[in-house]
Amino acid sequence: MSVSIQSNAQSALLSSLDQATGALVNPFEYAISKRIKAHGKTTYRVQPTNAGATTAGTTISWDLPKSGFIRSMTLKFEVECTADAANKLTTPATGFLNAIERVNIESSSRRILTMDRAAIMCAYSDLGKEQREAFERGLAMHGQGSSRYSANSAASSASGTSIEVFMPLLLSCCDASNQSLQTGFLEPIRVSITWASSFAFARKRQTAADTYADYTITVVKPELIVDSILLPPADEDAVISANFGSGPLSSLVYDYESETDTNATMSAVDAEGTTITKEIKSTACATDIYFWVEDDGSYTSDALLGVNRVPLPVESVSLSASGQTIYDNIPAQFLGCFGRRSLRDGFFGSAASGGYEDKPTGDDDGEAGKSAYVYRLQLGLDNSKQFDSGALSLRELNSPTLTVKMARLSPSGLRRTSPDAVATRAVKMHVVIRKLGLQVVDSSSGRVTSLLSN
């Protein structure tokens, strides 16, 4: 007999543990513990009901066909600009995300889920490294997909200036299969997307003068790419019976709520960073509180382009309420690296926040635009959005207040290549609440309503 087996047989601790027979597992014993039945799959394109609504500030809508369970949805559109041999189309590091103001899921004109641009940035920052990179390529963020712009500098036809853009909708109904939109049973579902009030984020770089000027872009060919799971009729009927056979189904969902932006001014060069204070007005049950600071003004130079419409680094954060301190002047870099905690092996999950992986030393060099600068105060035990791991009820708190101190502006600016022209610029802080809520589906009509947010 093996000496290790003999040694273990003499152990009082192991003998005591073996008495808990209900916890014993034989990893070599074959068993199917969980299996998803084979199903159908279809990915299709949906055309908008008002295809002409592609100008800034308008809202475009898609009515989803009654076909299966929606797994994911992606907005696809093209951007066209006039060919200009001397100038080149330029966007901030957040790319064509700046063309979007808000995404809504609606049922009979009632909004049941929503995300504005600030919330989309928060959800994007939660993605794993590979998913973030795909999101960035689709929206041409951080220079991803920039090769598609090469024709613009000397294009001679409209086809040379057409850029395809893809943006997956990061809504809760696309996060977990049991939250999927069951279009065959629910009343008609509509996806509505409001374009930004202005497309002025896209400019042309005048190479001769090394400056930036207005450059008109046009959004064309918008469509929704929908990924749907199809069940055999008997299995779909069984799901409907299980969910709605006993009456209305109340389900726990999460949504995003954006606070009113707080305006501030960036500090002078080599001075203490600006302190921004925001009293949170939401009364929701918050699973997470996100915040990030940006300069969304116009840009006329490389220095200003480097900090335009991107998350800027923060030095520290505090959260207080009802006379108590919940986060006590915590270094923001700690939150960026370790703030997204996990119950799984590794404790911090597969991607804590990102934004540092491109630096061999892992150091934070103060470069603007990293996803790590979208900070998350995680109030639950796990960073997963597939189940509820805890929340904080803001309704019972007295004056919950977020205090954020921006990073010191060094003489070289917030990027290694940016001078101090960004000093004293106007900035704004976004605060986004990811909140829990109860959603009710009527068992006879499929009518969807939001019942309770707190």
XYZ file of C-alpha atoms in Angstrom:
454
model
C 0.000 0.000 0.000
C 1.159 3.550 -0.728
C 2.870 5.249 2.233
C 0.848 8.389 1.578
C -2.410 6.409 1.881
C -1.152 4.778 5.079
C -0.144 8.163 6.499
C -3.511 9.704 5.700
C -5.315 6.762 7.339
C -3.646 7.667 10.630
C -4.625 11.336 10.506
C -7.203 12.367 13.127
C -8.075 15.524 11.167
C -8.688 13.698 7.881
C -10.651 11.008 9.711
C -12.910 13.673 11.224
C -13.425 15.347 7.844
C -14.384 12.006 6.261
C -17.328 11.809 8.670
C -19.001 14.592 6.651
C -20.069 12.095 3.997
C -22.432 14.542 2.338
C -19.491 16.673 1.286
C -17.403 13.839 -0.136
C -16.921 13.832 -3.902
C -15.162 11.200 -5.990
C -13.713 13.103 -8.945
C -13.148 9.871 -10.879
C -16.783 8.804 -10.751
C -18.523 9.633 -14.022
C -21.732 11.617 -13.717
C -23.542 14.264 -15.745
C -24.327 16.891 -13.160
C -25.609 19.565 -15.538
C -26.521 19.507 -19.191
C -28.315 21.997 -21.407
C -30.566 20.315 -23.926
C -29.722 20.752 -27.604
C -31.455 23.759 -29.109
C -31.602 25.900 -32.209
C -29.676 29.071 -32.894
C -30.204 31.946 -35.276
C -28.488 35.285 -35.807
C -30.412 37.799 -37.896
C -30.479 41.477 -38.834
C -33.379 43.714 -37.905
C -34.050 46.904 -39.857
C -35.238 50.035 -38.010
C -38.841 51.178 -38.118
C -37.650 54.734 -38.863
C -34.471 54.280 -40.884
C -34.155 58.000 -41.564
C -33.609 58.881 -37.883
C -29.825 59.008 -38.062
C -29.098 62.674 -37.405
C -27.743 63.971 -34.109
C -30.336 64.104 -31.332
C -32.898 61.829 -32.998
C -34.113 58.443 -31.742
C -34.117 55.340 -33.931
C -36.097 52.193 -33.064
C -36.264 48.489 -33.856
C -39.187 46.156 -33.150
C -37.899 42.701 -32.234
C -39.482 39.752 -34.077
C -41.257 37.174 -31.933
C -38.567 34.551 -32.299
C -36.963 32.678 -29.406
C -34.897 33.912 -26.469
C -32.630 36.899 -27.149
C -29.022 36.052 -26.262
C -27.346 39.250 -27.440
C -27.955 42.365 -29.515
C -25.421 44.518 -31.363
C -25.933 47.903 -32.963
C -24.294 48.161 -36.382
C -24.037 51.309 -38.470
C -21.699 52.975 -40.934
C -20.066 56.376 -40.770
C -19.407 58.349 -43.923
C -17.423 61.528 -44.393
C -16.375 63.592 -47.385
C -13.099 62.568 -48.970
C -10.358 65.041 -48.098
C -6.837 64.470 -49.362
C -5.209 66.946 -46.981
C -6.965 66.012 -43.760
C -7.803 62.865 -41.824
C -10.832 61.923 -39.741
C -9.975 61.866 -36.032
C -11.961 60.839 -32.965
C -11.182 60.835 -29.222
C -9.974 57.583 -27.649
C -13.569 56.623 -26.838
C -14.248 56.431 -30.568
C -17.762 56.212 -31.961
C -19.250 55.483 -28.560
C -19.577 59.267 -28.528
C -22.265 58.982 -31.218
C -24.610 57.314 -28.690
C -26.606 59.161 -26.033
C -28.876 56.389 -24.676
C -30.105 52.830 -25.262
C -33.587 51.790 -24.090
C -35.527 48.531 -24.020
C -39.224 49.346 -24.196
C -42.441 47.407 -23.804
C -45.637 49.163 -25.020
C -43.793 52.505 -24.826
C -42.732 51.802 -21.211
C -38.999 51.892 -20.599
C -37.963 48.717 -18.779
C -34.157 48.885 -19.142
C -31.888 51.809 -19.963
C -28.235 52.774 -20.352
C -26.818 56.179 -21.231
C -23.293 56.761 -22.530
C -21.860 57.063 -18.998
C -23.435 53.725 -17.989
C -22.165 52.049 -21.161
C -18.645 53.143 -20.219
C -19.134 51.591 -16.774
C -20.338 48.274 -18.200
C -17.470 48.302 -20.704
C -14.938 48.748 -17.893
C -16.286 45.556 -16.259
C -15.562 43.398 -19.302
C -12.648 40.977 -19.387
C -9.526 41.918 -21.346
C -10.472 40.135 -24.582
C -14.074 41.368 -24.433
C -12.883 44.939 -23.853
C -10.560 44.715 -26.843
C -13.401 43.465 -29.046
C -15.626 46.308 -27.803
C -12.834 48.782 -28.575
C -12.292 47.399 -32.082
C -16.001 47.595 -32.838
C -16.199 51.263 -31.784
C -12.684 52.252 -32.941
C -11.641 53.144 -29.390
C -8.009 53.753 -28.396
C -6.939 53.565 -32.025
C -8.314 50.037 -32.430
C -9.372 49.502 -36.024
C -7.577 52.690 -37.074
C -6.428 51.023 -40.298
C -9.966 51.516 -41.540
C -9.261 55.258 -41.530
C -6.206 55.081 -43.776
C -8.216 55.661 -46.947
C -9.702 58.849 -45.574
C -6.524 60.857 -46.000
C -6.588 60.449 -49.769
C -9.920 58.859 -50.611
C -11.441 59.655 -53.985
C -14.833 57.958 -53.572
C -17.552 57.636 -50.948
C -16.783 53.932 -50.550
C -13.333 54.821 -49.317
C -14.725 56.868 -46.454
C -17.257 54.381 -45.082
C -16.439 52.999 -41.628
C -18.334 50.077 -40.105
C -19.121 50.437 -36.397
C -20.366 47.732 -34.011
C -21.558 48.204 -30.433
C -22.885 45.272 -28.370
C -25.711 46.284 -26.044
C -24.432 45.592 -22.521
C -27.881 45.321 -20.921
C -28.861 42.936 -18.117
C -31.118 40.957 -20.484
C -27.966 39.945 -22.403
C -25.979 38.966 -19.295
C -27.737 35.822 -18.026
C -29.841 33.245 -19.859
C -32.645 33.354 -17.276
C -32.975 37.109 -17.944
C -33.210 36.686 -21.736
C -36.106 38.367 -23.490
C -38.569 35.580 -24.337
C -39.927 37.329 -27.407
C -42.372 34.560 -28.319
C -44.346 35.136 -25.113
C -43.696 38.744 -24.111
C -45.681 41.606 -25.554
C -43.811 43.356 -28.422
C -40.347 44.556 -27.405
C -38.733 47.635 -28.928
C -35.082 48.711 -28.840
C -34.638 52.496 -29.064
C -31.315 54.270 -29.424
C -30.926 58.033 -29.116
C -27.999 59.542 -30.987
C -25.780 62.119 -29.292
C -26.942 65.728 -29.468
C -23.908 66.499 -31.636
C -21.404 64.544 -33.734
C -18.759 67.239 -33.218
C -16.501 64.712 -31.458
C -15.355 63.684 -34.964
C -12.940 66.241 -36.373
C -10.344 66.468 -39.119
C -6.658 66.816 -38.391
C -5.157 69.474 -40.600
C -1.699 68.023 -41.063
C -0.177 71.180 -42.483
C -1.158 73.306 -39.478
C -1.184 70.475 -36.897
C -4.605 71.582 -35.663
C -8.154 70.206 -35.679
C -11.271 71.558 -37.325
C -14.902 70.545 -37.802
C -15.500 67.580 -40.087
C -19.055 66.524 -40.892
C -19.854 62.823 -40.539
C -23.047 61.048 -41.534
C -24.513 57.910 -39.941
C -26.014 55.495 -42.478
C -27.294 51.899 -42.725
C -28.199 51.387 -39.051
C -29.363 47.903 -38.119
C -29.562 45.584 -35.136
C -27.820 42.200 -35.199
C -29.717 39.841 -32.900
C -28.489 36.503 -31.578
C -31.439 34.272 -30.626
C -31.830 30.809 -29.064
C -34.667 28.645 -30.386
C -36.263 25.809 -28.413
C -38.459 23.014 -29.767
C -42.151 23.958 -29.307
C -42.624 21.457 -26.466
C -39.592 22.802 -24.583
C -40.635 26.425 -25.092
C -44.116 25.608 -23.797
C -42.504 23.947 -20.774
C -40.486 27.110 -20.056
C -43.618 29.259 -20.331
C -45.479 26.897 -18.023
C -42.634 26.869 -15.479
C -42.294 30.668 -15.486
C -45.902 31.758 -15.807
C -48.077 28.741 -14.975
C -48.726 29.942 -11.423
C -49.489 33.550 -12.326
C -47.375 36.674 -12.943
C -43.619 36.147 -12.827
C -41.654 38.535 -10.609
C -37.959 38.443 -11.415
C -34.917 40.196 -10.002
C -33.157 42.340 -12.610
C -30.533 45.046 -12.568
C -30.499 48.368 -14.369
C -28.410 51.549 -14.461
C -29.266 54.993 -13.133
C -27.095 58.031 -13.819
C -26.887 60.897 -11.372
C -26.771 64.494 -12.561
C -23.214 65.285 -13.689
C -21.038 67.412 -11.397
C -19.000 70.154 -13.081
C -15.539 71.179 -11.923
C -12.282 72.696 -13.155
C -9.029 70.835 -13.592
C -6.236 72.021 -11.305
C -3.297 74.130 -12.314
C -0.026 72.461 -13.240
C 1.762 70.739 -10.338
C -0.959 71.786 -7.873
C -3.124 69.570 -5.714
C -5.735 67.775 -7.760
C -9.246 69.194 -7.879
C -11.693 67.806 -5.297
C -15.174 67.009 -6.622
C -18.062 66.339 -4.250
C -21.369 64.759 -5.217
C -24.368 64.052 -2.991
C -26.081 60.957 -4.393
C -29.820 61.462 -4.855
C -30.737 57.932 -5.897
C -32.876 55.910 -3.476
C -32.194 52.577 -5.180
C -30.691 49.345 -3.844
C -27.206 49.798 -5.272
C -24.987 46.833 -6.066
C -22.261 49.152 -7.362
C -21.496 52.856 -7.513
C -19.350 53.857 -10.499
C -17.713 57.208 -11.113
C -15.392 58.683 -13.699
C -14.220 62.151 -14.694
C -13.860 63.476 -18.235
C -13.183 66.612 -20.249
C -15.903 66.644 -22.923
C -15.104 70.065 -24.389
C -13.898 70.599 -27.941
C -10.309 69.897 -28.920
C -8.081 71.899 -31.250
C -4.706 70.269 -30.628
C -3.051 66.923 -29.865
C -2.759 67.941 -26.212
C -6.509 68.409 -25.845
C -7.349 65.363 -27.968
C -5.386 63.240 -25.495
C -7.766 64.028 -22.636
C -11.000 64.566 -24.573
C -14.030 62.436 -23.661
C -11.957 59.795 -21.883
C -11.721 58.743 -18.200
C -9.115 60.782 -16.332
C -7.026 59.474 -13.405
C -8.214 60.060 -9.854
C -6.053 60.072 -6.713
C -8.489 59.071 -3.969
C -12.171 58.581 -3.134
C -14.352 58.730 -0.023
C -17.976 57.718 0.475
C -19.882 58.834 3.560
C -23.514 58.672 4.668
C -25.536 59.180 7.848
C -22.498 60.494 9.695
C -20.339 57.435 8.939
C -17.526 56.844 6.496
C -18.004 53.837 4.208
C -14.914 54.362 2.003
C -12.239 56.263 3.886
C -10.025 58.223 1.468
C -9.130 55.064 -0.469
C -6.394 55.333 -3.143
C -8.093 55.205 -6.528
C -5.345 53.036 -8.002
C -6.221 50.390 -5.403
C -9.802 50.419 -6.693
C -8.605 50.262 -10.285
C -6.431 47.232 -9.608
C -8.320 45.353 -6.879
C -11.760 46.915 -6.578
C -13.651 44.225 -8.497
C -13.601 41.364 -6.031
C -14.604 37.800 -6.859
C -15.725 34.752 -4.901
C -13.937 32.524 -7.391
C -10.362 31.284 -7.301
C -8.000 34.175 -7.797
C -10.159 36.466 -5.641
C -10.032 39.340 -8.116
C -11.501 37.441 -11.072
C -10.087 37.108 -14.554
C -9.770 40.861 -15.134
C -9.853 43.178 -12.135
C -10.280 46.320 -14.212
C -7.675 46.491 -16.935
C -5.864 49.425 -18.432
C -2.466 48.508 -16.986
C -1.718 45.344 -18.944
C 0.040 47.232 -21.753
C 2.778 48.434 -19.389
C 5.602 45.907 -18.775
C 6.106 47.146 -15.209
C 2.400 47.345 -14.413
C 2.917 50.940 -13.240
C 0.313 53.649 -13.634
C 1.987 56.402 -15.652
C -0.994 58.774 -15.517
C -1.950 58.293 -19.165
C -5.547 59.349 -19.742
C -8.212 57.082 -21.166
C -7.620 53.752 -19.433
C -10.660 51.652 -18.574
C -9.163 51.402 -15.075
C -10.114 55.054 -14.598
C -13.789 54.110 -14.593
C -13.880 53.354 -10.870
C -16.332 50.966 -9.227
C -17.321 50.866 -5.566
C -18.432 47.243 -5.350
C -21.034 46.817 -2.631
C -21.726 43.095 -3.142
C -19.463 40.104 -2.498
C -18.861 39.194 -6.130
C -18.190 41.190 -9.298
C -20.413 38.884 -11.366
C -23.655 40.296 -12.772
C -25.235 36.854 -13.176
C -26.503 36.678 -9.604
C -27.191 38.958 -6.658
C -24.367 38.973 -4.102
C -25.529 41.885 -1.980
C -26.458 45.568 -2.221
C -26.714 48.808 -0.252
C -30.106 50.502 0.148
C -29.512 54.201 -0.518
C -33.057 55.171 0.453
C -32.426 54.829 4.190
C -29.112 56.701 4.119
C -28.850 60.378 5.008
C -26.977 62.433 2.393
C -24.742 59.744 0.855
C -21.822 61.776 -0.476
C -19.001 60.842 -2.842
C -15.799 62.873 -2.551
C -13.257 62.416 -5.332
C -9.814 63.990 -5.560
C -8.296 64.082 -9.047
C -4.696 63.148 -9.695
C -2.077 65.881 -9.627
C -1.459 67.387 -13.076
C 2.261 67.070 -13.731
C 4.189 69.501 -15.971
C 3.967 66.919 -18.773
C 0.177 66.738 -18.544
C -1.963 63.630 -18.144
C -0.245 61.790 -20.983
C 3.429 61.384 -21.559
C 3.004 63.262 -24.858
C 0.637 66.008 -23.636
C 1.839 69.415 -22.444
C 0.183 71.430 -19.702
C -2.460 72.943 -22.019
C -5.055 70.835 -20.187
C -4.630 72.822 -16.953
C -7.731 74.609 -15.633
C -9.940 72.948 -18.269
C -13.597 72.317 -17.441
C -14.326 68.696 -16.461
C -17.377 66.767 -15.295
C -17.817 63.744 -13.048
C -20.281 61.008 -13.939
C -21.795 58.908 -11.133
C -23.709 55.798 -12.203
C -25.660 53.459 -9.920
C -26.111 49.826 -10.866
C -29.316 48.962 -9.052
C -31.581 46.018 -8.330
C -35.261 45.976 -9.197
C -38.247 43.675 -9.524
C -39.777 43.203 -12.951
C -43.198 41.612 -13.419
C -44.473 39.778 -16.488
C -48.222 39.206 -16.677
C -48.959 35.516 -17.220
C -51.851 36.110 -19.627
C -50.680 39.019 -21.809
C -46.890 38.978 -21.517
C -47.024 42.612 -20.408
C -43.764 43.696 -18.775
C -43.711 46.268 -15.976
C -41.115 47.457 -13.489
C -42.679 46.866 -10.085
C -40.169 47.946 -7.482
C -36.776 49.645 -7.440
C -36.620 50.057 -3.649
